Amino acid sequence: MTVFSKSLTTGAKPASSMSKREKGFTLIEVMVALAILAVVAVAASRASSAYLSSVDVLRTRTLAHFVAQNAAADLRIQDTWLTANRTQTINAQGRDWQVVMTVSDAITPALKKVNIAIAPIIEGQTRPVVTDIDVLLSNSKQEIGSLDLGSVEGGNP
C-alpha cells in the first residue's frame, strides 16, 4: 500500500514548478474574447434600438388611428355635412395631430365619402401621414332615393 501512495505523491508537481502558460490566459486569448464580446454587444444594441424604434412607430400609428376614429365619430355625432376639404390641428392622446378631411362624391348625392388622414406634429413640424380611414356621411336633409344599378358602368342595361 505504501507503493501506491508513493506513486501518487511522486506524480504531482509542486505549484511553484508550473509554467506561466498553465497559470492563466495569454494576452491574445483575452483580446479575442473581448473582441467577441464587443461584437455581441454591438449586435444586441442594434437589435434593441430597432425594437424600440418599431414599438414607437406602432404606438404612433395606433394613437393616430384612435384620433381618426374620434374625428369620424365627431362628424357623425354632430351630423356634419362636409362640402369642402378641411384641415385642422388637434391635441389628442397626449400629442398634437394634423387632421385632413378630404371630401369626395359617393354613389348618390345624399352620401359623401370622407377620407380622414392623420399626421403627427412633432416639434412644430408636421410629419408624414401615419394612418387614414374612409367614412361615408349621409345628408339627413336629402332623400337617398333608389339607385339604378343598371346604369352603373359594367351593369346590364
Short mmCIF file of C-alpha atoms in Angstrom, two decimals:
data_model
loop_
_atom_site.label_atom_id
_atom_site.label_comp_id
_atom_site.label_asym_id
_atom_site.label_seq_id
_atom_site.Cartn_x
_atom_site.Cartn_y
_atom_site.Cartn_z
CA MET A 1 0.00 0.00 0.00
CA THR A 2 2.90 2.32 0.53
CA VAL A 3 3.90 1.81 -3.09
CA PHE A 4 0.52 3.19 -4.22
CA SER A 5 0.69 6.26 -2.05
CA LYS A 6 4.27 6.83 -3.08
CA SER A 7 3.32 6.86 -6.78
CA LEU A 8 0.59 9.44 -6.10
CA THR A 9 2.91 11.79 -4.34
CA THR A 10 5.68 11.49 -6.91
CA GLY A 11 3.30 12.16 -9.84
CA ALA A 12 2.16 15.58 -8.57
CA LYS A 13 4.19 18.68 -9.32
CA PRO A 14 4.60 21.42 -6.78
CA ALA A 15 2.72 24.67 -7.58
CA SER A 16 5.95 26.61 -8.00
CA SER A 17 7.16 24.38 -10.85
CA MET A 18 4.08 25.15 -13.13
CA SER A 19 4.94 27.20 -16.18
CA LYS A 20 3.37 30.61 -16.81
CA ARG A 21 1.42 29.16 -19.72
CA GLU A 22 -0.51 26.85 -17.42
CA LYS A 23 -1.44 29.53 -14.87
CA GLY A 24 -3.78 31.76 -16.93
CA PHE A 25 -4.77 33.24 -20.29
CA THR A 26 -2.41 34.88 -22.73
CA LEU A 27 -2.92 38.44 -23.88
CA ILE A 28 -4.06 37.25 -27.31
CA GLU A 29 -6.73 34.98 -25.79
CA VAL A 30 -8.06 37.86 -23.70
CA MET A 31 -8.12 40.20 -26.70
CA VAL A 32 -10.01 37.63 -28.82
CA ALA A 33 -12.55 37.14 -26.02
CA LEU A 34 -13.02 40.93 -25.71
CA ALA A 35 -13.44 41.28 -29.48
CA ILE A 36 -16.16 38.60 -29.49
CA LEU A 37 -17.86 40.29 -26.54
CA ALA A 38 -17.74 43.66 -28.33
CA VAL A 39 -19.34 42.21 -31.48
CA VAL A 40 -22.12 40.61 -29.45
CA ALA A 41 -22.70 43.84 -27.51
CA VAL A 42 -22.96 45.91 -30.71
CA ALA A 43 -25.39 43.42 -32.25
CA ALA A 44 -27.54 43.39 -29.11
CA SER A 45 -27.53 47.20 -29.01
CA ARG A 46 -28.65 47.47 -32.65
CA ALA A 47 -31.38 44.87 -32.16
CA SER A 48 -32.75 46.64 -29.09
CA SER A 49 -32.61 50.00 -30.86
CA ALA A 50 -34.56 48.61 -33.84
CA TYR A 51 -37.09 47.06 -31.46
CA LEU A 52 -37.63 50.32 -29.59
CA SER A 53 -37.99 52.21 -32.87
CA SER A 54 -40.62 49.78 -34.18
CA VAL A 55 -42.52 49.97 -30.89
CA ASP A 56 -42.59 53.76 -31.16
CA VAL A 57 -43.82 53.62 -34.76
CA LEU A 58 -46.59 51.17 -33.84
CA ARG A 59 -47.62 53.27 -30.85
CA THR A 60 -47.83 56.39 -33.03
CA ARG A 61 -49.90 54.56 -35.68
CA THR A 62 -52.25 53.17 -33.03
CA LEU A 63 -52.79 56.58 -31.43
CA ALA A 64 -53.30 58.14 -34.88
CA HIS A 65 -55.95 55.54 -35.67
CA PHE A 66 -57.75 56.43 -32.42
CA VAL A 67 -57.65 60.11 -33.45
CA ALA A 68 -59.08 59.24 -36.89
CA GLN A 69 -61.88 57.16 -35.36
CA ASN A 70 -62.70 60.01 -32.95
CA ALA A 71 -62.80 62.53 -35.81
CA ALA A 72 -65.18 60.25 -37.75
CA ALA A 73 -67.37 59.83 -34.66
CA ASP A 74 -67.47 63.63 -34.19
CA LEU A 75 -68.65 64.09 -37.78
CA ARG A 76 -71.45 61.58 -37.25
CA ILE A 77 -72.48 62.83 -33.81
CA GLN A 78 -72.59 66.47 -34.91
CA ASP A 79 -74.37 65.43 -38.11
CA THR A 80 -71.84 67.47 -40.08
CA TRP A 81 -72.29 67.62 -43.85
CA LEU A 82 -68.94 68.48 -45.37
CA THR A 83 -68.91 70.22 -48.73
CA ALA A 84 -65.23 71.18 -48.81
CA ASN A 85 -61.94 69.74 -47.58
CA ARG A 86 -60.98 70.59 -44.01
CA THR A 87 -57.61 70.70 -42.25
CA GLN A 88 -57.30 71.19 -38.53
CA THR A 89 -54.76 70.74 -35.75
CA ILE A 90 -55.89 68.99 -32.60
CA ASN A 91 -54.31 67.82 -29.38
CA ALA A 92 -55.40 64.30 -28.52
CA GLN A 93 -53.82 61.22 -26.95
CA GLY A 94 -51.16 63.47 -25.42
CA ARG A 95 -49.84 64.68 -28.79
CA ASP A 96 -50.55 67.22 -31.50
CA TRP A 97 -52.01 65.92 -34.75
CA GLN A 98 -52.90 67.33 -38.13
CA VAL A 99 -56.29 66.05 -39.32
CA VAL A 100 -57.00 66.39 -43.04
CA MET A 101 -60.53 65.57 -44.21
CA THR A 102 -60.88 65.17 -47.97
CA VAL A 103 -64.43 65.10 -49.33
CA SER A 104 -65.47 63.30 -52.50
CA ASP A 105 -68.78 62.31 -54.06
CA ALA A 106 -70.28 58.88 -53.49
CA ILE A 107 -72.83 56.88 -55.48
CA THR A 108 -75.66 59.27 -54.68
CA PRO A 109 -75.75 63.00 -53.87
CA ALA A 110 -77.09 62.13 -50.41
CA LEU A 111 -73.79 60.48 -49.50
CA LYS A 112 -70.29 61.87 -49.25
CA LYS A 113 -67.09 59.88 -48.89
CA VAL A 114 -64.67 61.49 -46.45
CA ASN A 115 -61.04 60.40 -46.17
CA ILE A 116 -59.59 61.31 -42.77
CA ALA A 117 -55.77 61.39 -42.83
CA ILE A 118 -53.80 61.81 -39.60
CA ALA A 119 -50.22 63.07 -39.32
CA PRO A 120 -48.32 63.66 -36.07
CA ILE A 121 -46.91 67.10 -35.33
CA ILE A 122 -43.52 66.79 -33.64
CA GLU A 123 -41.60 69.89 -32.51
CA GLY A 124 -43.87 72.09 -34.62
CA GLN A 125 -43.25 70.11 -37.82
CA THR A 126 -45.95 68.05 -39.48
CA ARG A 127 -44.64 64.55 -40.18
CA PRO A 128 -45.91 62.23 -42.94
CA VAL A 129 -49.40 60.73 -42.65
CA VAL A 130 -49.34 57.60 -40.50
CA THR A 131 -52.93 56.44 -40.95
CA ASP A 132 -56.09 57.28 -42.83
CA ILE A 133 -59.64 55.98 -42.89
CA ASP A 134 -62.62 56.41 -45.21
CA VAL A 135 -66.12 57.09 -43.90
CA LEU A 136 -69.45 57.67 -45.59
CA LEU A 137 -71.60 60.55 -44.39
CA SER A 138 -75.27 60.85 -45.20
CA ASN A 139 -77.21 64.05 -45.53
CA SER A 140 -80.26 63.73 -43.33
CA LYS A 141 -81.94 66.61 -45.20
CA GLN A 142 -81.74 64.88 -48.57
CA GLU A 143 -83.56 61.71 -49.53
CA ILE A 144 -81.27 58.91 -50.57
CA GLY A 145 -83.78 57.50 -53.03
CA SER A 146 -83.22 54.38 -55.04
CA LEU A 147 -80.17 53.52 -57.02
CA ASP A 148 -80.38 52.45 -60.63
CA LEU A 149 -77.63 49.86 -60.64
CA GLY A 150 -78.26 49.11 -64.31
CA SER A 151 -76.82 52.48 -65.28
CA VAL A 152 -73.62 51.87 -63.36
CA GLU A 153 -70.70 51.02 -65.67
CA GLY A 154 -70.36 47.29 -66.12
CA GLY A 155 -74.02 46.62 -65.24
CA ASN A 156 -76.70 45.21 -67.54
CA PRO A 157 -78.96 47.83 -69.27
#
